[in-house]
Amino acid sequence: MYELYYWPAIQGRGEFVRLSLEEAAAPYADVARGERGVDKMMAFMNRDGVGTPPFAPPFLKYGRLLIAQTANILLYLGARHGLAPKSEAGRLWTHQLQLTLMDLVAEAHDTHHPVGVDLYYEQQKHEAARRAESFRKARIPRFLGWFESVLVRNPKGPGHLVGGRVTYADLSLFQAVAGLKYAFPRATARALRKTPHVAALHAAVAARPRIKAYLDSERRLPFNESGIFRHYPELDG
Amino acid sequence: MYELYYWPAIQGRGEFVRLSLEEAAAPYADVARGERGVDKMMAFMNRDGVGTPPFAPPFLKYGRLLIAQTANILLYLGARHGLAPKSEAGRLWTHQLQLTLMDLVAEAHDTHHPVGVDLYYEQQKHEAARRAESFRKARIPRFLGWFESVLVRNPKGPGHLVGGRVTYADLSLFQAVAGLKYAFPRATARALRKTPHVAALHAAVAARPRIKAYLDSERRLPFNESGIFRHYPELDG
């Protein structure tokens, strides 16, 4: 059984891992959501005996293997559970898509924390307003436009980012779009009108039976204003 | 022969790829530094016929393979040139270190561009001053302290991040420290006094014969204020 460690009160970066585990129907424990879970998580980050300590959650434990960095975890899970192509070129391309999504996630986070993660949003609202404007006007269209072009160019059709089957990149694009729709509903709706295949992929992933069951379950936390994607109306323009 | 594509006037993220190519003594063309090089680079990003278009430079072309995202390129090169362990656990751990370095690089960039990449530094100096303070005081010590702990815990000794041989993670840590020393000389000197193994690794990589030859060559551009690591004295506290 996999052990996933991530902050228990938010979707955050851990959600990208959860979606792949759920689609794979892979048994996992969401450790930090259990009793004394955060203590157990922090122990891995502070314990002297840990040879490969994570810099930050999420991390995944499986037997003796301890893997951190969201995209790295998905690289591992994708190969094990058929959520990535078997060929080297296909694996690298899927990973490249994921890494680009992680860049988008980091930029989305920084809209409400442009000055620093050691300060609250309320301490950087002025800077956040400027950063969010740039994110809405320049970055959301650029990122979603790029993913649209990837879908259009897929020789197996625009239903998936890579080849003709679902990969972790599809699941992650769903999550990124879900987060953007929550945090920036107006700006994201505008961008999605110009990226219909991205919008269709988001809907198709949400309708996949295992993903739908997960999204309808209590395991799926709602988005909130402690997470990466936060809805502050003043930042949506 | 590898073809590397990256902005020709800065070290930037391309430098992490160059260092691994140089250490591997792998023949490569730095395409965008040649005649009409930027046009050639942009063609890959805009051309309809490119099946796997990069979102941004750097990217590497080798035969029919086109790989973007710095850490992804190094994942590929590391396996081909003995710059990463052969075991799955070792490969994932090395990649995890690289991805953490890329997070540090992104944060270093955002010290001078906290509001957005579509604006100049001069349009966000106020925000930059606040972000840089947080980066100097909280993030540089946190990142370098974590890499110090990784070196101390390495069962093969603190001379390398992974095992007993050089990996691309060592080369990349060298580059990150070099950039921090350039951009934030005072804050970085303070942090390095508390992370002596990181400082020693930086010096040891710089002294490796192929790396030294590269650093002494014209292929190594100087740091400058168009790159990721920029020295603005007012941001060094």
Coordinates of C-alpha atoms in Angstrom, one line a residue:
Chain A
M1 CA 0.0 0.0 0.0
Y2 CA 1.2 3.5 -0.9
E3 CA 1.6 6.1 1.8
L4 CA 0.9 9.6 0.7
Y5 CA 2.0 12.5 2.9
Y6 CA 0.6 15.9 2.3
W7 CA -1.0 18.8 4.3
P8 CA -4.3 17.5 5.4
A9 CA -6.6 20.6 5.0
I10 CA -6.0 21.5 1.4
Q11 CA -5.9 19.9 -2.1
G12 CA -2.6 21.6 -3.0
R13 CA 0.0 19.7 -4.9
G14 CA -1.0 16.5 -3.2
E15 CA -4.1 16.4 -5.2
F16 CA -2.2 15.7 -8.4
V17 CA -0.9 12.6 -6.8
R18 CA -4.3 11.6 -5.4
L19 CA -6.0 11.8 -8.8
S20 CA -3.5 9.4 -10.4
L21 CA -3.8 7.0 -7.4
E22 CA -7.6 7.1 -7.7
E23 CA -7.6 6.6 -11.5
A24 CA -5.2 3.7 -11.1
A25 CA -7.4 2.2 -8.3
A26 CA -4.2 1.9 -6.3
P27 CA -4.6 1.4 -2.5
Y28 CA -3.1 4.3 -0.6
A29 CA -3.2 5.8 2.9
D30 CA -3.5 9.6 3.1
V31 CA -1.3 9.5 6.2
A32 CA -1.4 13.2 7.3
R33 CA -5.2 13.1 7.3
G34 CA -5.1 10.4 10.0
E35 CA -4.5 10.6 13.7
R36 CA -1.3 12.6 14.5
G37 CA -0.8 12.6 10.8
V38 CA 1.0 15.9 10.5
D39 CA 3.4 14.8 13.2
K40 CA 4.1 11.6 11.2
M41 CA 4.7 13.7 8.1
M42 CA 7.0 16.2 9.8
A43 CA 9.1 13.4 11.2
F44 CA 10.1 12.4 7.7
M45 CA 11.3 16.0 7.0
N46 CA 13.2 16.4 10.2
R47 CA 14.4 12.9 11.2
D48 CA 18.1 12.4 11.1
G49 CA 17.6 8.8 10.1
V50 CA 15.9 9.6 6.8
G51 CA 18.5 9.2 4.0
T52 CA 16.5 11.0 1.3
P53 CA 14.5 13.7 3.2
P54 CA 11.9 15.6 1.3
F55 CA 12.3 19.4 1.0
A56 CA 8.5 19.7 1.2
P57 CA 5.3 17.7 0.9
P58 CA 3.9 15.9 -1.0
F59 CA 5.9 12.8 -0.7
L60 CA 5.1 9.1 -1.4
K61 CA 6.4 6.1 0.6
Y62 CA 6.3 2.7 -0.9
G63 CA 8.3 0.1 0.9
R64 CA 11.8 1.5 1.1
L65 CA 11.2 4.1 -1.5
L66 CA 10.6 7.7 -0.5
I67 CA 9.8 10.0 -3.4
A68 CA 9.1 13.8 -3.2
Q69 CA 8.4 16.5 -5.8
T70 CA 4.9 16.1 -7.3
A71 CA 6.1 15.6 -10.9
N72 CA 8.7 13.0 -9.8
I73 CA 6.0 11.0 -7.9
L74 CA 3.9 11.0 -11.0
L75 CA 6.8 9.9 -13.2
Y76 CA 7.1 6.9 -10.9
L77 CA 3.4 6.2 -10.6
G78 CA 2.8 6.7 -14.3
A79 CA 5.3 4.0 -15.3
R80 CA 3.9 1.6 -12.7
H81 CA 0.2 2.0 -13.4
G82 CA 0.0 2.5 -17.2
L83 CA -0.7 6.3 -16.8
A84 CA 2.2 7.1 -19.2
P85 CA 3.5 5.7 -22.5
K86 CA 6.1 2.9 -22.3
S87 CA 8.5 4.5 -24.8
E88 CA 11.2 6.8 -23.7
A89 CA 10.1 9.6 -25.9
G90 CA 6.5 9.3 -24.7
R91 CA 7.5 9.2 -21.0
L92 CA 9.7 12.3 -21.4
W93 CA 6.9 14.2 -23.3
T94 CA 4.3 13.3 -20.6
H95 CA 6.8 14.4 -17.9
Q96 CA 7.4 17.7 -19.8
L97 CA 3.7 18.4 -19.8
Q98 CA 3.5 17.7 -16.1
L99 CA 6.5 20.0 -15.4
T100 CA 4.9 22.8 -17.4
L101 CA 1.7 22.3 -15.3
M102 CA 3.7 22.6 -12.1
D103 CA 5.1 25.9 -13.4
L104 CA 1.5 27.0 -13.9
V105 CA 0.6 25.9 -10.4
A106 CA 3.5 27.8 -8.9
E107 CA 2.5 30.9 -10.7
A108 CA -1.1 30.5 -9.6
H109 CA 0.2 30.2 -6.0
D110 CA 2.2 33.3 -6.3
T111 CA -0.8 35.5 -7.3
H112 CA -1.7 35.5 -3.6
H113 CA 1.8 35.2 -2.3
P114 CA 4.0 37.4 -4.6
V115 CA 6.2 38.7 -1.8
G116 CA 6.8 35.5 0.1
V117 CA 5.4 32.3 1.6
D118 CA 6.4 33.5 5.1
L119 CA 3.8 36.2 5.1
Y120 CA 0.0 36.1 4.9
Y121 CA -2.0 37.2 1.9
E122 CA -3.3 40.2 3.9
Q123 CA 0.3 41.4 4.2
Q124 CA 0.8 41.5 0.4
K125 CA -2.6 42.4 -1.0
H126 CA -1.2 45.3 -3.0
E127 CA 1.5 43.2 -4.6
A128 CA -1.0 40.4 -5.2
A129 CA -3.3 42.7 -7.1
R130 CA -0.6 43.5 -9.6
R131 CA 0.7 40.0 -9.9
A132 CA -2.9 38.6 -10.4
E133 CA -3.5 41.1 -13.2
S134 CA -0.5 39.9 -15.0
F135 CA -1.4 36.3 -14.4
R136 CA -5.0 36.7 -15.6
K137 CA -4.1 38.7 -18.7
A138 CA -0.9 37.1 -19.9
R139 CA -0.3 33.8 -18.2
I140 CA -3.6 32.0 -18.0
P141 CA -4.2 32.5 -21.8
R142 CA -0.6 31.6 -22.6
F143 CA -0.6 28.3 -20.6
L144 CA -4.1 27.2 -21.7
G145 CA -3.4 28.2 -25.2
W146 CA -0.3 26.0 -25.2
F147 CA -2.2 23.0 -23.9
E148 CA -4.8 23.6 -26.5
S149 CA -2.2 23.5 -29.2
V150 CA -0.8 20.3 -27.7
L151 CA -4.3 18.7 -27.9
V152 CA -4.8 19.9 -31.4
R153 CA -1.5 18.4 -32.6
N154 CA -1.9 15.0 -30.9
P155 CA -1.9 12.6 -33.9
K156 CA -4.3 10.3 -31.9
G157 CA -6.8 13.1 -31.6
P158 CA -7.6 16.0 -29.2
G159 CA -9.2 13.8 -26.5
H160 CA -5.9 13.3 -24.7
L161 CA -2.6 15.2 -24.3
V162 CA -0.5 12.1 -25.1
G163 CA -1.5 9.3 -27.5
G164 CA -4.9 7.7 -27.4
R165 CA -5.2 6.9 -23.7
V166 CA -5.4 8.7 -20.4
T167 CA -2.1 9.7 -18.8
Y168 CA -1.3 11.5 -15.6
A169 CA -0.9 14.6 -17.6
D170 CA -4.6 14.6 -18.6
L171 CA -5.5 14.1 -14.9
S172 CA -3.2 17.0 -13.9
L173 CA -4.5 19.3 -16.6
F174 CA -8.0 18.6 -15.3
Q175 CA -6.9 19.6 -11.8
A176 CA -5.1 22.7 -12.9
V177 CA -8.2 23.9 -14.8
A178 CA -10.4 23.0 -11.9
G179 CA -8.2 25.2 -9.7
L180 CA -8.1 28.1 -12.1
K181 CA -11.9 27.9 -12.5
Y182 CA -12.2 28.1 -8.7
A183 CA -9.7 30.9 -8.2
F184 CA -10.3 33.0 -11.3
P185 CA -13.7 32.1 -12.5
R186 CA -14.1 35.1 -14.8
A187 CA -10.7 35.1 -16.3
T188 CA -10.7 31.3 -16.7
A189 CA -14.1 31.3 -18.4
R190 CA -12.7 33.8 -20.9
A191 CA -9.6 31.7 -21.6
L192 CA -11.6 28.5 -21.9
R193 CA -13.8 29.9 -24.6
K194 CA -10.7 30.1 -26.8
T195 CA -9.4 26.7 -25.7
P196 CA -12.4 24.4 -26.3
H197 CA -10.3 21.2 -26.3
V198 CA -8.9 22.0 -22.9
A199 CA -12.4 22.6 -21.6
A200 CA -13.6 19.3 -23.1
L201 CA -10.7 17.4 -21.6
H202 CA -11.5 18.9 -18.2
A203 CA -15.1 17.7 -18.5
A204 CA -14.1 14.3 -19.8
V205 CA -11.7 13.6 -16.9
A206 CA -14.3 14.7 -14.4
A207 CA -16.7 12.1 -15.9
R208 CA -14.3 9.2 -15.8
P209 CA -15.9 6.7 -13.4
R210 CA -13.1 6.4 -10.9
I211 CA -12.4 10.2 -10.9
K212 CA -16.2 11.0 -10.6
A213 CA -16.5 8.6 -7.7
Y214 CA -13.5 10.3 -6.1
L215 CA -14.8 13.8 -6.7
D216 CA -18.1 12.8 -5.1
S217 CA -16.4 11.3 -2.1
E218 CA -15.3 12.9 1.2
R219 CA -11.8 12.2 0.2
R220 CA -12.0 15.1 -2.2
L221 CA -11.6 18.2 -0.1
P222 CA -13.2 21.4 -1.4
F223 CA -11.0 24.2 -2.6
N224 CA -10.4 26.8 0.1
E225 CA -8.4 29.9 0.9
S226 CA -5.6 28.0 2.6
G227 CA -4.6 26.2 -0.6
I228 CA -2.8 27.0 -3.8
F229 CA -5.8 28.0 -5.8
R230 CA -7.6 30.6 -3.7
H231 CA -10.7 32.6 -4.7
Y232 CA -10.2 36.2 -3.7
P233 CA -12.8 38.1 -5.9
E234 CA -10.6 41.1 -6.0
L235 CA -7.9 39.2 -7.8
D236 CA -10.2 38.0 -10.6
G237 CA -10.4 41.4 -12.2
Chain B
M1 CA 25.4 15.8 -32.0
Y2 CA 23.0 17.4 -29.5
E3 CA 21.3 20.7 -30.4
L4 CA 20.7 22.9 -27.4
Y5 CA 18.2 25.9 -27.8
Y6 CA 18.3 28.7 -25.3
W7 CA 18.3 32.5 -25.2
P8 CA 21.8 33.5 -26.4
A9 CA 22.6 36.4 -24.1
I10 CA 22.2 34.8 -20.7
Q11 CA 23.2 31.7 -18.7
G12 CA 19.6 31.2 -17.4
R13 CA 18.2 27.7 -17.2
G14 CA 20.1 26.6 -20.3
E15 CA 23.3 26.7 -18.2
F16 CA 22.2 23.7 -16.2
V17 CA 22.1 21.7 -19.4
R18 CA 25.4 23.1 -20.7
L19 CA 27.2 22.1 -17.5
S20 CA 26.1 18.5 -17.9
L21 CA 26.9 18.4 -21.6
E22 CA 30.4 19.8 -20.8
E23 CA 31.1 17.4 -18.0
A24 CA 30.0 14.5 -20.2
A25 CA 32.2 15.9 -23.0
A26 CA 29.2 15.5 -25.3
P27 CA 29.3 17.3 -28.6
Y28 CA 26.6 19.9 -28.8
A29 CA 25.6 22.9 -30.9
D30 CA 24.4 26.0 -28.9
V31 CA 22.0 26.8 -31.8
A32 CA 20.5 30.1 -30.7
R33 CA 24.0 31.6 -30.3
G34 CA 24.7 31.0 -34.0
E35 CA 23.6 32.9 -37.0
R36 CA 19.9 33.6 -37.0
G37 CA 19.8 31.4 -34.0
V38 CA 16.9 32.9 -32.2
D39 CA 14.8 32.6 -35.3
K40 CA 15.6 28.9 -35.5
M41 CA 14.7 28.6 -31.8
M42 CA 11.4 30.4 -32.1
A43 CA 10.5 28.3 -35.1
F44 CA 10.3 25.2 -32.9
M45 CA 8.0 27.0 -30.5
N46 CA 5.6 28.4 -33.2
R47 CA 5.9 25.8 -36.0
D48 CA 2.7 23.9 -36.7
G49 CA 4.6 20.8 -37.7
V50 CA 6.2 20.3 -34.3
G51 CA 4.4 17.6 -32.6
T52 CA 5.8 18.2 -29.1
P53 CA 6.3 22.0 -29.0
P54 CA 8.3 23.4 -26.0
F55 CA 6.4 25.9 -23.8
A56 CA 9.7 27.7 -23.3
P57 CA 13.4 27.3 -23.8
P58 CA 15.7 25.5 -23.0
F59 CA 15.0 22.5 -25.2
L60 CA 17.3 19.8 -26.6
K61 CA 17.0 18.2 -29.9
Y62 CA 18.7 14.8 -30.6
G63 CA 17.6 13.1 -33.7
R64 CA 13.9 12.9 -33.6
L65 CA 13.7 13.6 -29.9
L66 CA 12.8 17.1 -28.8
I67 CA 12.9 17.5 -25.0
A68 CA 12.0 20.6 -23.0
Q69 CA 12.0 21.5 -19.3
T70 CA 15.4 21.7 -17.8
A71 CA 15.0 18.9 -15.2
N72 CA 13.5 16.7 -17.9
I73 CA 16.5 17.3 -20.2
L74 CA 18.8 16.4 -17.4
L75 CA 16.8 13.3 -16.5
Y76 CA 17.5 12.2 -20.1
L77 CA 21.2 13.2 -20.3
G78 CA 21.9 11.9 -16.8
A79 CA 20.9 8.4 -17.8
R80 CA 22.8 8.5 -21.1
H81 CA 26.0 9.9 -19.8
G82 CA 26.5 8.3 -16.4
L83 CA 25.6 11.5 -14.6
A84 CA 22.9 9.7 -12.5
P85 CA 22.7 6.3 -10.7
K86 CA 21.4 3.4 -12.7
S87 CA 19.0 2.2 -10.0
E88 CA 15.4 3.5 -10.1
A89 CA 15.6 4.8 -6.5
G90 CA 18.9 6.6 -7.4
R91 CA 17.5 8.1 -10.5
L92 CA 14.4 9.4 -8.8
W93 CA 16.4 10.8 -5.9
T94 CA 18.7 12.7 -8.2
H95 CA 15.7 14.0 -10.1
Q96 CA 14.1 15.1 -6.9
L97 CA 17.2 17.1 -6.0
Q98 CA 17.2 18.7 -9.4
L99 CA 13.5 19.6 -9.2
T100 CA 14.1 21.2 -5.8
L101 CA 16.9 23.2 -7.4
M102 CA 14.6 24.4 -10.1
D103 CA 12.2 25.6 -7.4
L104 CA 15.1 27.6 -5.9
V105 CA 15.9 29.0 -9.4
A106 CA 12.3 30.1 -9.9
E107 CA 12.2 31.8 -6.5
A108 CA 15.5 33.5 -7.3
H109 CA 14.1 34.8 -10.5
D110 CA 11.0 36.1 -8.8
T111 CA 13.0 38.3 -6.5
H112 CA 13.4 40.7 -9.3
H113 CA 10.1 39.9 -11.0
P114 CA 7.6 39.4 -8.2
V115 CA 4.7 41.0 -10.1
G116 CA 5.1 39.4 -13.5
V117 CA 7.5 38.5 -16.3
D118 CA 5.7 40.8 -18.7
L119 CA 7.0 43.9 -16.8
Y120 CA 10.5 45.2 -16.3
Y121 CA 12.3 45.2 -13.0
E122 CA 12.0 49.0 -12.9
Q123 CA 8.2 48.6 -12.9
Q124 CA 8.3 46.4 -9.8
K125 CA 11.1 47.6 -7.6
H126 CA 9.0 48.2 -4.6
E127 CA 7.6 44.6 -4.7
A128 CA 11.0 43.2 -5.5
A129 CA 12.5 44.8 -2.3
R130 CA 10.0 43.0 -0.2
R131 CA 10.2 39.7 -2.0
A132 CA 14.0 39.8 -1.9
E133 CA 14.1 40.3 1.8
S134 CA 12.0 37.2 2.3
F135 CA 14.1 35.3 -0.1
R136 CA 17.4 36.3 1.6
K137 CA 16.2 35.8 5.2
A138 CA 14.0 32.7 4.9
R139 CA 14.5 30.9 1.6
I140 CA 18.3 31.0 0.9
P141 CA 19.1 29.6 4.3
R142 CA 16.3 27.0 4.0
F143 CA 17.4 25.7 0.6
L144 CA 21.1 25.7 1.3
G145 CA 20.5 24.2 4.7
W146 CA 18.5 21.4 3.2
F147 CA 21.2 20.6 0.6
E148 CA 23.8 20.7 3.4
S149 CA 21.7 18.0 5.3
V150 CA 21.6 15.9 2.1
L151 CA 25.4 16.0 1.8
V152 CA 25.9 15.2 5.5
R153 CA 23.5 12.2 5.2
N154 CA 25.0 10.7 2.0
P155 CA 26.4 7.3 3.1
K156 CA 29.2 7.7 0.6
G157 CA 30.3 10.9 2.1
P158 CA 29.6 14.6 1.8
G159 CA 31.6 15.1 -1.4
H160 CA 28.6 14.4 -3.6
L161 CA 24.8 14.8 -3.3
V162 CA 24.2 11.2 -4.5
G163 CA 26.5 8.3 -4.0
G164 CA 30.2 8.5 -4.5
R165 CA 30.3 10.0 -8.0
V166 CA 29.4 13.2 -9.7
T167 CA 25.8 13.6 -10.9
Y168 CA 24.0 16.3 -12.7
A169 CA 22.6 17.3 -9.3
D170 CA 26.1 18.2 -8.1
L171 CA 26.7 20.3 -11.3
S172 CA 23.3 22.0 -10.8
L173 CA 24.0 22.8 -7.2
F174 CA 27.2 24.4 -8.2
Q175 CA 25.4 26.6 -10.7
A176 CA 22.7 27.5 -8.2
V177 CA 25.3 28.6 -5.7
A178 CA 27.3 30.4 -8.3
G179 CA 24.1 32.3 -9.2
L180 CA 23.2 33.1 -5.6
K181 CA 26.8 34.3 -4.9
Y182 CA 26.5 36.7 -7.9
A183 CA 23.1 38.0 -7.2
F184 CA 23.1 38.1 -3.4
P185 CA 26.8 38.1 -2.4
R186 CA 26.3 39.2 1.2
A187 CA 23.3 37.0 2.0
T188 CA 24.8 34.0 0.3
A189 CA 28.2 34.4 2.1
R190 CA 26.3 34.4 5.4
A191 CA 24.3 31.2 4.4
L192 CA 27.4 29.4 3.1
R193 CA 29.2 29.9 6.4
K194 CA 26.6 27.6 7.9
T195 CA 26.6 25.2 5.0
P196 CA 30.3 24.3 4.6
H197 CA 29.7 21.1 2.6
V198 CA 27.7 23.0 0.1
A199 CA 30.5 25.6 -0.2
A200 CA 33.0 22.8 -0.6
L201 CA 30.9 21.1 -3.3
H202 CA 30.6 24.4 -5.2
A203 CA 34.4 24.7 -5.2
A204 CA 35.0 21.1 -6.1
V205 CA 32.8 21.2 -9.1
A206 CA 34.4 24.4 -10.3
A207 CA 37.8 22.6 -10.1
R208 CA 36.7 19.6 -12.2
P209 CA 38.9 19.6 -15.3
R210 CA 36.1 19.8 -17.9
I211 CA 34.1 22.2 -15.9
K212 CA 37.1 24.4 -15.2
A213 CA 37.9 24.4 -18.9
Y214 CA 34.4 25.4 -19.7
L215 CA 34.2 28.2 -17.1
D216 CA 37.5 29.6 -18.5
S217 CA 36.2 29.5 -22.1
E218 CA 34.1 32.0 -24.1
R219 CA 31.3 29.5 -24.1
R220 CA 30.6 30.5 -20.4
L221 CA 28.8 33.8 -20.5
P222 CA 29.1 36.1 -17.5
F223 CA 26.1 36.6 -15.3
N224 CA 24.3 39.7 -16.2
E225 CA 21.1 41.7 -15.4
S226 CA 19.1 40.1 -18.1
G227 CA 19.4 36.6 -16.6
I228 CA 17.7 34.8 -13.8
F229 CA 20.4 35.6 -11.2
R230 CA 20.7 39.4 -11.2
H231 CA 22.9 41.5 -9.0
Y232 CA 20.9 44.5 -7.9
P233 CA 22.7 45.7 -4.7
E234 CA 19.5 47.1 -3.3
L235 CA 18.1 43.6 -3.1
D236 CA 21.0 42.1 -1.2
G237 CA 20.1 43.9 2.1

